[in-house]
mmCIF file with all atom_site columns, C-alpha atoms in Angstrom:
data_model
loop_
_atom_site.group_PDB
_atom_site.id
_atom_site.type_symbol
_atom_site.label_atom_id
_atom_site.label_alt_id
_atom_site.label_comp_id
_atom_site.label_asym_id
_atom_site.label_entity_id
_atom_site.label_seq_id
_atom_site.pdbx_PDB_ins_code
_atom_site.Cartn_x
_atom_site.Cartn_y
_atom_site.Cartn_z
_atom_site.occupancy
_atom_site.B_iso_or_equiv
_atom_site.pdbx_formal_charge
_atom_site.auth_seq_id
_atom_site.auth_comp_id
_atom_site.auth_asym_id
_atom_site.auth_atom_id
_atom_site.pdbx_PDB_model_num
ATOM 1   C CA . MET H 1 1   ? 136.122 110.682 64.897 1.00 97.00 ? 1   MET H CA 1
ATOM 2   C CA . LYS H 1 2   ? 135.427 114.304 64.156 1.00 98.00 ? 2   LYS H CA 1
ATOM 3   C CA . ILE H 1 3   ? 137.825 115.830 61.968 1.00 98.00 ? 3   ILE H CA 1
ATOM 4   C CA . GLY H 1 4   ? 138.475 119.688 60.540 1.00 98.00 ? 4   GLY H CA 1
ATOM 5   C CA . ILE H 1 5   ? 139.740 120.337 57.458 1.00 98.00 ? 5   ILE H CA 1
ATOM 6   C CA . ILE H 1 6   ? 140.977 124.031 56.636 1.00 98.00 ? 6   ILE H CA 1
ATOM 7   C CA . GLY H 1 7   ? 142.043 124.136 53.096 1.00 98.00 ? 7   GLY H CA 1
ATOM 8   C CA . ALA H 1 8   ? 140.373 122.371 50.265 1.00 97.00 ? 8   ALA H CA 1
ATOM 9   C CA . GLY H 1 9   ? 143.288 122.402 47.436 1.00 96.00 ? 9   GLY H CA 1
ATOM 10  C CA . ASN H 1 10  ? 145.130 119.111 46.575 1.00 97.00 ? 10  ASN H CA 1
ATOM 11  C CA . ILE H 1 11  ? 146.405 117.587 50.223 1.00 98.00 ? 11  ILE H CA 1
ATOM 12  C CA . GLY H 1 12  ? 142.717 118.852 51.648 1.00 98.00 ? 12  GLY H CA 1
ATOM 13  C CA . GLY H 1 13  ? 140.704 117.823 49.056 1.00 98.00 ? 13  GLY H CA 1
ATOM 14  C CA . ASN H 1 14  ? 142.317 114.111 49.135 1.00 98.00 ? 14  ASN H CA 1
ATOM 15  C CA . LEU H 1 15  ? 142.275 114.143 52.796 1.00 98.00 ? 15  LEU H CA 1
ATOM 16  C CA . THR H 1 16  ? 138.746 114.877 52.963 1.00 98.00 ? 16  THR H CA 1
ATOM 17  C CA . ARG H 1 17  ? 138.015 112.080 50.183 1.00 98.00 ? 17  ARG H CA 1
ATOM 18  C CA . ARG H 1 18  ? 139.916 109.338 52.066 1.00 98.00 ? 18  ARG H CA 1
ATOM 19  C CA . LEU H 1 19  ? 138.448 110.464 55.750 1.00 98.00 ? 19  LEU H CA 1
ATOM 20  C CA . THR H 1 20  ? 135.086 110.322 54.826 1.00 98.00 ? 20  THR H CA 1
ATOM 21  C CA . ALA H 1 21  ? 135.319 106.961 53.076 1.00 98.00 ? 21  ALA H CA 1
ATOM 22  C CA . LEU H 1 22  ? 137.073 105.424 56.136 1.00 98.00 ? 22  LEU H CA 1
ATOM 23  C CA . GLY H 1 23  ? 133.911 106.865 58.302 1.00 98.00 ? 23  GLY H CA 1
ATOM 24  C CA . HIS H 1 24  ? 134.979 109.784 59.810 1.00 98.00 ? 24  HIS H CA 1
ATOM 25  C CA . ASP H 1 25  ? 132.777 113.102 60.574 1.00 98.00 ? 25  ASP H CA 1
ATOM 26  C CA . VAL H 1 26  ? 134.567 115.545 58.265 1.00 98.00 ? 26  VAL H CA 1
ATOM 27  C CA . SER H 1 27  ? 134.287 119.220 58.283 1.00 98.00 ? 27  SER H CA 1
ATOM 28  C CA . VAL H 1 28  ? 136.021 121.115 55.350 1.00 98.00 ? 28  VAL H CA 1
ATOM 29  C CA . ALA H 1 29  ? 136.835 124.875 54.770 1.00 98.00 ? 29  ALA H CA 1
ATOM 30  C CA . ASN H 1 30  ? 138.472 127.172 52.297 1.00 97.00 ? 30  ASN H CA 1
ATOM 31  C CA . SER H 1 31  ? 139.262 130.770 52.031 1.00 93.00 ? 31  SER H CA 1
ATOM 32  C CA . ARG H 1 32  ? 136.287 131.031 49.728 1.00 94.00 ? 32  ARG H CA 1
ATOM 33  C CA . GLY H 1 33  ? 133.344 130.078 51.544 1.00 96.00 ? 33  GLY H CA 1
ATOM 34  C CA . PRO H 1 34  ? 131.207 127.019 51.992 1.00 97.00 ? 34  PRO H CA 1
ATOM 35  C CA . GLU H 1 35  ? 129.401 127.548 48.967 1.00 97.00 ? 35  GLU H CA 1
ATOM 36  C CA . THR H 1 36  ? 132.511 126.935 46.679 1.00 97.00 ? 36  THR H CA 1
ATOM 37  C CA . LEU H 1 37  ? 132.770 123.587 48.467 1.00 98.00 ? 37  LEU H CA 1
ATOM 38  C CA . ARG H 1 38  ? 129.380 121.998 47.027 1.00 97.00 ? 38  ARG H CA 1
ATOM 39  C CA . ASP H 1 39  ? 131.141 119.527 44.665 1.00 98.00 ? 39  ASP H CA 1
ATOM 40  C CA . LEU H 1 40  ? 133.388 118.195 47.222 1.00 98.00 ? 40  LEU H CA 1
ATOM 41  C CA . ALA H 1 41  ? 130.690 117.861 49.718 1.00 98.00 ? 41  ALA H CA 1
ATOM 42  C CA . GLU H 1 42  ? 128.500 116.157 47.464 1.00 98.00 ? 42  GLU H CA 1
ATOM 43  C CA . GLU H 1 43  ? 131.011 113.846 46.433 1.00 98.00 ? 43  GLU H CA 1
ATOM 44  C CA . THR H 1 44  ? 132.545 112.787 49.940 1.00 98.00 ? 44  THR H CA 1
ATOM 45  C CA . GLY H 1 45  ? 129.636 113.786 52.111 1.00 98.00 ? 45  GLY H CA 1
ATOM 46  C CA . ALA H 1 46  ? 131.748 116.020 54.291 1.00 98.00 ? 46  ALA H CA 1
ATOM 47  C CA . THR H 1 47  ? 129.920 118.963 55.511 1.00 98.00 ? 47  THR H CA 1
ATOM 48  C CA . PRO H 1 48  ? 131.283 122.422 54.348 1.00 98.00 ? 48  PRO H CA 1
ATOM 49  C CA . VAL H 1 49  ? 131.718 125.226 56.784 1.00 98.00 ? 49  VAL H CA 1
ATOM 50  C CA . ARG H 1 50  ? 133.368 128.410 57.448 1.00 97.00 ? 50  ARG H CA 1
ATOM 51  C CA . ALA H 1 51  ? 137.093 128.422 58.571 1.00 96.00 ? 51  ALA H CA 1
ATOM 52  C CA . GLU H 1 52  ? 136.049 129.506 61.900 1.00 95.00 ? 52  GLU H CA 1
ATOM 53  C CA . GLU H 1 53  ? 133.924 126.761 62.444 1.00 97.00 ? 53  GLU H CA 1
ATOM 54  C CA . ALA H 1 54  ? 135.992 124.172 60.932 1.00 97.00 ? 54  ALA H CA 1
ATOM 55  C CA . ALA H 1 55  ? 137.539 122.956 64.095 1.00 98.00 ? 55  ALA H CA 1
ATOM 56  C CA . GLU H 1 56  ? 134.206 123.080 66.114 1.00 98.00 ? 56  GLU H CA 1
ATOM 57  C CA . GLY H 1 57  ? 134.408 120.042 68.304 1.00 98.00 ? 57  GLY H CA 1
ATOM 58  C CA . ALA H 1 58  ? 137.297 118.372 66.597 1.00 98.00 ? 58  ALA H CA 1
ATOM 59  C CA . ARG H 1 59  ? 139.564 115.741 67.738 1.00 98.00 ? 59  ARG H CA 1
ATOM 60  C CA . VAL H 1 60  ? 141.708 116.215 64.902 1.00 98.00 ? 60  VAL H CA 1
ATOM 61  C CA . VAL H 1 61  ? 142.281 119.992 62.655 1.00 98.00 ? 61  VAL H CA 1
ATOM 62  C CA . VAL H 1 62  ? 144.179 119.775 59.638 1.00 98.00 ? 62  VAL H CA 1
ATOM 63  C CA . VAL H 1 63  ? 145.836 122.996 58.731 1.00 98.00 ? 63  VAL H CA 1
ATOM 64  C CA . THR H 1 64  ? 146.599 122.854 54.881 1.00 98.00 ? 64  THR H CA 1
ATOM 65  C CA . VAL H 1 65  ? 146.924 126.289 53.691 1.00 98.00 ? 65  VAL H CA 1
ATOM 66  C CA . PRO H 1 66  ? 149.771 128.193 51.739 1.00 98.00 ? 66  PRO H CA 1
ATOM 67  C CA . LEU H 1 67  ? 152.068 129.371 54.665 1.00 98.00 ? 67  LEU H CA 1
ATOM 68  C CA . LYS H 1 68  ? 151.638 133.019 53.674 1.00 97.00 ? 68  LYS H CA 1
ATOM 69  C CA . ALA H 1 69  ? 147.883 132.601 54.362 1.00 97.00 ? 69  ALA H CA 1
ATOM 70  C CA . VAL H 1 70  ? 148.367 131.159 57.873 1.00 98.00 ? 70  VAL H CA 1
ATOM 71  C CA . PRO H 1 71  ? 148.462 134.679 59.627 1.00 97.00 ? 71  PRO H CA 1
ATOM 72  C CA . ASP H 1 72  ? 145.245 135.318 57.985 1.00 96.00 ? 72  ASP H CA 1
ATOM 73  C CA . LEU H 1 73  ? 143.374 132.451 59.509 1.00 97.00 ? 73  LEU H CA 1
ATOM 74  C CA . PRO H 1 74  ? 140.599 133.641 62.142 1.00 95.00 ? 74  PRO H CA 1
ATOM 75  C CA . ALA H 1 75  ? 141.453 134.523 65.275 1.00 93.00 ? 75  ALA H CA 1
ATOM 76  C CA . GLY H 1 76  ? 140.662 131.928 68.246 1.00 94.00 ? 76  GLY H CA 1
ATOM 77  C CA . LEU H 1 77  ? 140.637 129.420 65.059 1.00 96.00 ? 77  LEU H CA 1
ATOM 78  C CA . LEU H 1 78  ? 140.998 126.409 67.793 1.00 97.00 ? 78  LEU H CA 1
ATOM 79  C CA . ASP H 1 79  ? 138.567 127.681 70.161 1.00 96.00 ? 79  ASP H CA 1
ATOM 80  C CA . GLY H 1 80  ? 135.878 125.229 70.265 1.00 96.00 ? 80  GLY H CA 1
ATOM 81  C CA . ALA H 1 81  ? 138.004 122.235 69.111 1.00 98.00 ? 81  ALA H CA 1
ATOM 82  C CA . ALA H 1 82  ? 137.835 119.157 71.456 1.00 98.00 ? 82  ALA H CA 1
ATOM 83  C CA . GLU H 1 83  ? 140.448 119.261 74.480 1.00 97.00 ? 83  GLU H CA 1
ATOM 84  C CA . GLY H 1 84  ? 143.580 117.973 73.348 1.00 96.00 ? 84  GLY H CA 1
ATOM 85  C CA . VAL H 1 85  ? 143.178 118.533 69.765 1.00 98.00 ? 85  VAL H CA 1
ATOM 86  C CA . ALA H 1 86  ? 145.549 117.587 67.620 1.00 98.00 ? 86  ALA H CA 1
ATOM 87  C CA . VAL H 1 87  ? 146.288 119.754 64.955 1.00 98.00 ? 87  VAL H CA 1
ATOM 88  C CA . ILE H 1 88  ? 148.139 118.668 61.579 1.00 98.00 ? 88  ILE H CA 1
ATOM 89  C CA . ASP H 1 89  ? 150.277 121.365 59.830 1.00 98.00 ? 89  ASP H CA 1
ATOM 90  C CA . THR H 1 90  ? 150.813 119.921 56.217 1.00 98.00 ? 90  THR H CA 1
ATOM 91  C CA . GLY H 1 91  ? 152.526 123.759 55.107 1.00 98.00 ? 91  GLY H CA 1
ATOM 92  C CA . ASN H 1 92  ? 155.592 124.219 53.606 1.00 98.00 ? 92  ASN H CA 1
ATOM 93  C CA . TYR H 1 93  ? 157.688 127.320 53.059 1.00 98.00 ? 93  TYR H CA 1
ATOM 94  C CA . TYR H 1 94  ? 158.312 128.150 49.190 1.00 98.00 ? 94  TYR H CA 1
ATOM 95  C CA . PRO H 1 95  ? 159.507 131.849 49.612 1.00 98.00 ? 95  PRO H CA 1
ATOM 96  C CA . GLN H 1 96  ? 160.516 132.651 45.683 1.00 97.00 ? 96  GLN H CA 1
ATOM 97  C CA . GLN H 1 97  ? 157.709 130.136 44.464 1.00 95.00 ? 97  GLN H CA 1
ATOM 98  C CA . ARG H 1 98  ? 154.787 131.526 46.437 1.00 97.00 ? 98  ARG H CA 1
ATOM 99  C CA . ASP H 1 99  ? 155.204 132.770 49.902 1.00 98.00 ? 99  ASP H CA 1
ATOM 100 C CA . GLY H 1 100 ? 157.587 135.591 49.789 1.00 97.00 ? 100 GLY H CA 1
ATOM 101 C CA . ARG H 1 101 ? 160.364 136.167 52.461 1.00 97.00 ? 101 ARG H CA 1
ATOM 102 C CA . ILE H 1 102 ? 159.046 135.316 56.303 1.00 97.00 ? 102 ILE H CA 1
ATOM 103 C CA . ALA H 1 103 ? 161.889 136.827 58.432 1.00 96.00 ? 103 ALA H CA 1
ATOM 104 C CA . ALA H 1 104 ? 161.278 134.765 61.273 1.00 97.00 ? 104 ALA H CA 1
ATOM 105 C CA . ILE H 1 105 ? 161.998 131.687 59.213 1.00 97.00 ? 105 ILE H CA 1
ATOM 106 C CA . GLU H 1 106 ? 165.147 133.135 57.201 1.00 96.00 ? 106 GLU H CA 1
ATOM 107 C CA . ASP H 1 107 ? 166.794 135.075 60.031 1.00 95.00 ? 107 ASP H CA 1
ATOM 108 C CA . GLU H 1 108 ? 165.620 133.697 63.139 1.00 95.00 ? 108 GLU H CA 1
ATOM 109 C CA . GLY H 1 109 ? 165.816 129.982 62.337 1.00 93.00 ? 109 GLY H CA 1
ATOM 110 C CA . LEU H 1 110 ? 162.383 129.082 63.100 1.00 96.00 ? 110 LEU H CA 1
ATOM 111 C CA . THR H 1 111 ? 161.164 125.733 61.836 1.00 98.00 ? 111 THR H CA 1
ATOM 112 C CA . GLU H 1 112 ? 158.241 126.495 59.436 1.00 98.00 ? 112 GLU H CA 1
ATOM 113 C CA . SER H 1 113 ? 155.814 124.804 61.618 1.00 98.00 ? 113 SER H CA 1
ATOM 114 C CA . ARG H 1 114 ? 157.281 126.332 64.527 1.00 98.00 ? 114 ARG H CA 1
ATOM 115 C CA . TRP H 1 115 ? 156.079 129.781 62.617 1.00 98.00 ? 115 TRP H CA 1
ATOM 116 C CA . THR H 1 116 ? 152.912 128.022 61.864 1.00 98.00 ? 116 THR H CA 1
ATOM 117 C CA . GLU H 1 117 ? 152.042 127.136 65.352 1.00 97.00 ? 117 GLU H CA 1
ATOM 118 C CA . GLN H 1 118 ? 153.089 130.530 66.784 1.00 97.00 ? 118 GLN H CA 1
ATOM 119 C CA . HIS H 1 119 ? 150.374 131.815 64.698 1.00 97.00 ? 119 HIS H CA 1
ATOM 120 C CA . LEU H 1 120 ? 147.685 129.305 65.576 1.00 97.00 ? 120 LEU H CA 1
ATOM 121 C CA . GLY H 1 121 ? 148.660 129.494 69.055 1.00 97.00 ? 121 GLY H CA 1
ATOM 122 C CA . HIS H 1 122 ? 148.669 125.916 69.477 1.00 97.00 ? 122 HIS H CA 1
ATOM 123 C CA . PRO H 1 123 ? 151.229 123.133 69.237 1.00 98.00 ? 123 PRO H CA 1
ATOM 124 C CA . VAL H 1 124 ? 151.158 121.271 65.756 1.00 98.00 ? 124 VAL H CA 1
ATOM 125 C CA . ILE H 1 125 ? 152.310 118.142 64.553 1.00 98.00 ? 125 ILE H CA 1
ATOM 126 C CA . LYS H 1 126 ? 154.022 118.260 60.777 1.00 98.00 ? 126 LYS H CA 1
ATOM 127 C CA . ALA H 1 127 ? 152.923 115.429 58.475 1.00 98.00 ? 127 ALA H CA 1
ATOM 128 C CA . PHE H 1 128 ? 152.145 115.142 54.755 1.00 98.00 ? 128 PHE H CA 1
ATOM 129 C CA . ASN H 1 129 ? 154.145 118.168 53.883 1.00 98.00 ? 129 ASN H CA 1
ATOM 130 C CA . GLY H 1 130 ? 156.339 116.107 51.606 1.00 98.00 ? 130 GLY H CA 1
ATOM 131 C CA . THR H 1 131 ? 153.507 113.887 50.377 1.00 98.00 ? 131 THR H CA 1
ATOM 132 C CA . TYR H 1 132 ? 152.412 113.722 46.689 1.00 98.00 ? 132 TYR H CA 1
ATOM 133 C CA . ALA H 1 133 ? 148.518 114.544 46.955 1.00 98.00 ? 133 ALA H CA 1
ATOM 134 C CA . GLN H 1 134 ? 147.585 111.870 44.652 1.00 98.00 ? 134 GLN H CA 1
ATOM 135 C CA . ASP H 1 135 ? 149.400 109.403 46.746 1.00 98.00 ? 135 ASP H CA 1
ATOM 136 C CA . ILE H 1 136 ? 146.714 109.762 49.337 1.00 98.00 ? 136 ILE H CA 1
ATOM 137 C CA . LEU H 1 137 ? 144.282 108.395 46.983 1.00 98.00 ? 137 LEU H CA 1
ATOM 138 C CA . ASP H 1 138 ? 146.450 105.652 44.867 1.00 98.00 ? 138 ASP H CA 1
ATOM 139 C CA . ARG H 1 139 ? 149.155 104.434 47.205 1.00 98.00 ? 139 ARG H CA 1
ATOM 140 C CA . PRO H 1 140 ? 147.732 103.450 50.567 1.00 98.00 ? 140 PRO H CA 1
ATOM 141 C CA . ARG H 1 141 ? 148.646 99.766  51.272 1.00 98.00 ? 141 ARG H CA 1
ATOM 142 C CA . PRO H 1 142 ? 147.949 97.347  54.065 1.00 98.00 ? 142 PRO H CA 1
ATOM 143 C CA . ALA H 1 143 ? 149.964 96.854  57.244 1.00 96.00 ? 143 ALA H CA 1
ATOM 144 C CA . GLY H 1 144 ? 153.118 95.012  56.365 1.00 96.00 ? 144 GLY H CA 1
ATOM 145 C CA . ASP H 1 145 ? 152.911 95.357  52.592 1.00 98.00 ? 145 ASP H CA 1
ATOM 146 C CA . PRO H 1 146 ? 156.565 95.545  50.903 1.00 96.00 ? 146 PRO H CA 1
ATOM 147 C CA . GLU H 1 147 ? 155.128 98.497  48.944 1.00 97.00 ? 147 GLU H CA 1
ATOM 148 C CA . ARG H 1 148 ? 153.444 100.491 51.882 1.00 98.00 ? 148 ARG H CA 1
ATOM 149 C CA . MET H 1 149 ? 155.206 103.873 51.955 1.00 98.00 ? 149 MET H CA 1
ATOM 150 C CA . ALA H 1 150 ? 155.944 105.661 55.474 1.00 98.00 ? 150 ALA H CA 1
ATOM 151 C CA . LEU H 1 151 ? 155.678 109.197 56.293 1.00 98.00 ? 151 LEU H CA 1
ATOM 152 C CA . PRO H 1 152 ? 157.889 111.400 58.587 1.00 98.00 ? 152 PRO H CA 1
ATOM 153 C CA . VAL H 1 153 ? 155.840 112.967 61.650 1.00 99.00 ? 153 VAL H CA 1
ATOM 154 C CA . ALA H 1 154 ? 157.262 115.383 63.893 1.00 98.00 ? 154 ALA H CA 1
ATOM 155 C CA . GLY H 1 155 ? 155.751 117.185 67.166 1.00 98.00 ? 155 GLY H CA 1
ATOM 156 C CA . ASP H 1 156 ? 156.261 118.086 70.637 1.00 98.00 ? 156 ASP H CA 1
ATOM 157 C CA . ASP H 1 157 ? 152.864 116.726 71.815 1.00 97.00 ? 157 ASP H CA 1
ATOM 158 C CA . GLU H 1 158 ? 153.265 112.905 72.087 1.00 97.00 ? 158 GLU H CA 1
ATOM 159 C CA . GLU H 1 159 ? 149.788 112.262 72.669 1.00 98.00 ? 159 GLU H CA 1
ATOM 160 C CA . ALA H 1 160 ? 148.714 114.112 69.771 1.00 98.00 ? 160 ALA H CA 1
ATOM 161 C CA . LYS H 1 161 ? 151.646 112.649 67.698 1.00 98.00 ? 161 LYS H CA 1
ATOM 162 C CA . ARG H 1 162 ? 150.171 109.103 68.508 1.00 98.00 ? 162 ARG H CA 1
ATOM 163 C CA . ILE H 1 163 ? 146.648 110.144 67.390 1.00 98.00 ? 163 ILE H CA 1
ATOM 164 C CA . VAL H 1 164 ? 148.227 111.452 63.989 1.00 98.00 ? 164 VAL H CA 1
ATOM 165 C CA . ARG H 1 165 ? 150.168 108.639 63.632 1.00 98.00 ? 165 ARG H CA 1
ATOM 166 C CA . ASP H 1 166 ? 147.352 106.121 64.278 1.00 98.00 ? 166 ASP H CA 1
ATOM 167 C CA . LEU H 1 167 ? 145.035 108.394 61.584 1.00 98.00 ? 167 LEU H CA 1
ATOM 168 C CA . ILE H 1 168 ? 148.078 108.153 59.022 1.00 98.00 ? 168 ILE H CA 1
ATOM 169 C CA . ASP H 1 169 ? 148.339 104.189 59.524 1.00 98.00 ? 169 ASP H CA 1
ATOM 170 C CA . GLU H 1 170 ? 144.543 104.067 59.168 1.00 98.00 ? 170 GLU H CA 1
ATOM 171 C CA . LEU H 1 171 ? 145.024 105.839 55.725 1.00 98.00 ? 171 LEU H CA 1
ATOM 172 C CA . GLY H 1 172 ? 147.140 102.870 54.450 1.00 98.00 ? 172 GLY H CA 1
ATOM 173 C CA . PHE H 1 173 ? 150.712 104.482 55.393 1.00 98.00 ? 173 PHE H CA 1
ATOM 174 C CA . ASP H 1 174 ? 153.405 103.528 58.183 1.00 98.00 ? 174 ASP H CA 1
ATOM 175 C CA . THR H 1 175 ? 155.080 106.556 59.986 1.00 98.00 ? 175 THR H CA 1
ATOM 176 C CA . VAL H 1 176 ? 158.392 107.229 61.303 1.00 98.00 ? 176 VAL H CA 1
ATOM 177 C CA . ASP H 1 177 ? 159.011 109.676 64.432 1.00 98.00 ? 177 ASP H CA 1
ATOM 178 C CA . ALA H 1 178 ? 160.850 112.737 63.047 1.00 98.00 ? 178 ALA H CA 1
ATOM 179 C CA . GLY H 1 179 ? 161.024 113.846 66.372 1.00 98.00 ? 179 GLY H CA 1
ATOM 180 C CA . THR H 1 180 ? 160.169 117.379 67.586 1.00 98.00 ? 180 THR H CA 1
ATOM 181 C CA . ILE H 1 181 ? 159.433 120.738 65.870 1.00 98.00 ? 181 ILE H CA 1
ATOM 182 C CA . ALA H 1 182 ? 162.529 121.838 66.320 1.00 98.00 ? 182 ALA H CA 1
ATOM 183 C CA . ASP H 1 183 ? 163.871 118.871 64.328 1.00 98.00 ? 183 ASP H CA 1
ATOM 184 C CA . SER H 1 184 ? 161.144 119.241 61.495 1.00 98.00 ? 184 SER H CA 1
ATOM 185 C CA . TRP H 1 185 ? 163.634 121.100 59.417 1.00 98.00 ? 185 TRP H CA 1
ATOM 186 C CA . ARG H 1 186 ? 164.738 117.311 58.471 1.00 98.00 ? 186 ARG H CA 1
ATOM 187 C CA . GLN H 1 187 ? 161.610 117.146 56.256 1.00 98.00 ? 187 GLN H CA 1
ATOM 188 C CA . GLN H 1 188 ? 160.982 120.558 55.080 1.00 97.00 ? 188 GLN H CA 1
ATOM 189 C CA . PRO H 1 189 ? 161.511 121.096 51.070 1.00 97.00 ? 189 PRO H CA 1
ATOM 190 C CA . GLY H 1 190 ? 164.459 120.644 49.565 1.00 97.00 ? 190 GLY H CA 1
ATOM 191 C CA . THR H 1 191 ? 165.620 117.740 52.032 1.00 98.00 ? 191 THR H CA 1
ATOM 192 C CA . PRO H 1 192 ? 166.341 114.287 50.871 1.00 98.00 ? 192 PRO H CA 1
ATOM 193 C CA . VAL H 1 193 ? 162.663 112.815 52.657 1.00 98.00 ? 193 VAL H CA 1
ATOM 194 C CA . TYR H 1 194 ? 160.668 115.605 50.712 1.00 98.00 ? 194 TYR H CA 1
ATOM 195 C CA . GLY H 1 195 ? 158.676 113.774 48.286 1.00 98.00 ? 195 GLY H CA 1
ATOM 196 C CA . LEU H 1 196 ? 160.417 110.505 49.196 1.00 98.00 ? 196 LEU H CA 1
ATOM 197 C CA . ARG H 1 197 ? 157.996 107.713 48.138 1.00 98.00 ? 197 ARG H CA 1
ATOM 198 C CA . ALA H 1 198 ? 159.887 104.865 50.359 1.00 98.00 ? 198 ALA H CA 1
ATOM 199 C CA . GLY H 1 199 ? 159.470 102.549 53.306 1.00 98.00 ? 199 GLY H CA 1
ATOM 200 C CA . ALA H 1 200 ? 160.442 103.414 57.101 1.00 98.00 ? 200 ALA H CA 1
ATOM 201 C CA . ASP H 1 201 ? 164.023 102.362 56.792 1.00 98.00 ? 201 ASP H CA 1
ATOM 202 C CA . ALA H 1 202 ? 164.162 104.532 53.878 1.00 98.00 ? 202 ALA H CA 1
ATOM 203 C CA . VAL H 1 203 ? 162.695 107.666 55.632 1.00 98.00 ? 203 VAL H CA 1
ATOM 204 C CA . ARG H 1 204 ? 164.534 107.119 58.826 1.00 98.00 ? 204 ARG H CA 1
ATOM 205 C CA . LYS H 1 205 ? 167.826 107.162 56.658 1.00 98.00 ? 205 LYS H CA 1
ATOM 206 C CA . ALA H 1 206 ? 166.723 110.346 54.424 1.00 98.00 ? 206 ALA H CA 1
ATOM 207 C CA . LEU H 1 207 ? 166.246 112.105 57.860 1.00 98.00 ? 207 LEU H CA 1
ATOM 208 C CA . ALA H 1 208 ? 169.457 111.335 59.245 1.00 98.00 ? 208 ALA H CA 1
ATOM 209 C CA . GLU H 1 209 ? 171.055 112.705 56.009 1.00 98.00 ? 209 GLU H CA 1
ATOM 210 C CA . ALA H 1 210 ? 169.288 116.246 56.227 1.00 98.00 ? 210 ALA H CA 1
ATOM 211 C CA . SER H 1 211 ? 171.083 119.594 56.390 1.00 97.00 ? 211 SER H CA 1
ATOM 212 C CA . PRO H 1 212 ? 170.377 122.253 58.567 1.00 94.00 ? 212 PRO H CA 1
ATOM 213 C CA . GLU H 1 213 ? 171.348 124.479 55.460 1.00 93.00 ? 213 GLU H CA 1
ATOM 214 C CA . ARG H 1 214 ? 168.179 125.617 53.485 1.00 92.00 ? 214 ARG H CA 1
ATOM 215 C CA . PRO H 1 215 ? 169.099 125.054 49.825 1.00 92.00 ? 215 PRO H CA 1
ATOM 216 C CA . ALA H 1 216 ? 169.423 128.110 47.853 1.00 93.00 ? 216 ALA H CA 1
ATOM 217 C CA . ASP H 1 217 ? 165.795 127.505 45.943 1.00 92.00 ? 217 ASP H CA 1
ATOM 218 C CA . PHE H 1 218 ? 164.212 127.558 49.196 1.00 94.00 ? 218 PHE H CA 1
ATOM 219 C CA . ARG H 1 219 ? 165.697 130.806 50.466 1.00 94.00 ? 219 ARG H CA 1
ATOM 220 C CA . GLY H 1 220 ? 163.975 134.014 50.042 1.00 93.00 ? 220 GLY H CA 1
#
């Protein structure tokens, strides 16, 4: 499958490593230009590109950049993507630590991923936002393994969600349907499922126990 990854930090870099190892055709971009991705490209066989080229022909696009950088992504970022492209949003809102205050999230009650998809102009699937980057490399397990972790996946587009869940299964993790993007506050930072290393039953329980009130550490 042709996959574009926009952002080559910890999550983006490790997804590049795993997805190329699984045989996918991966293009990867960052904010500093393809020449800065030479080492990752040589390690993985991924194609380093400019951000505006990363989605070209892609069936899946992963947007894994700091939330404050989302408005600065190139206009028409997804214009060249395959029809029905599934867009994965791994982002989190860290107002005190990194992103500054975003009024639409704080005052209007938008979930982080709804805010992101409004900027992208395309529905997103929220996944990997509470996953430790190193776990992508170290914790894959075959289906049925009692130690297999489960990841929550939220989104409005059921077909895109199925594509993403199938891809996560291929990566070696179970998934739990966490509802729509309106429900995705249940997996935002500070919730019980955020950073949880556990199986599907525990993930479902953690999602159910989430409070819609944003914790003080994650308010601007």
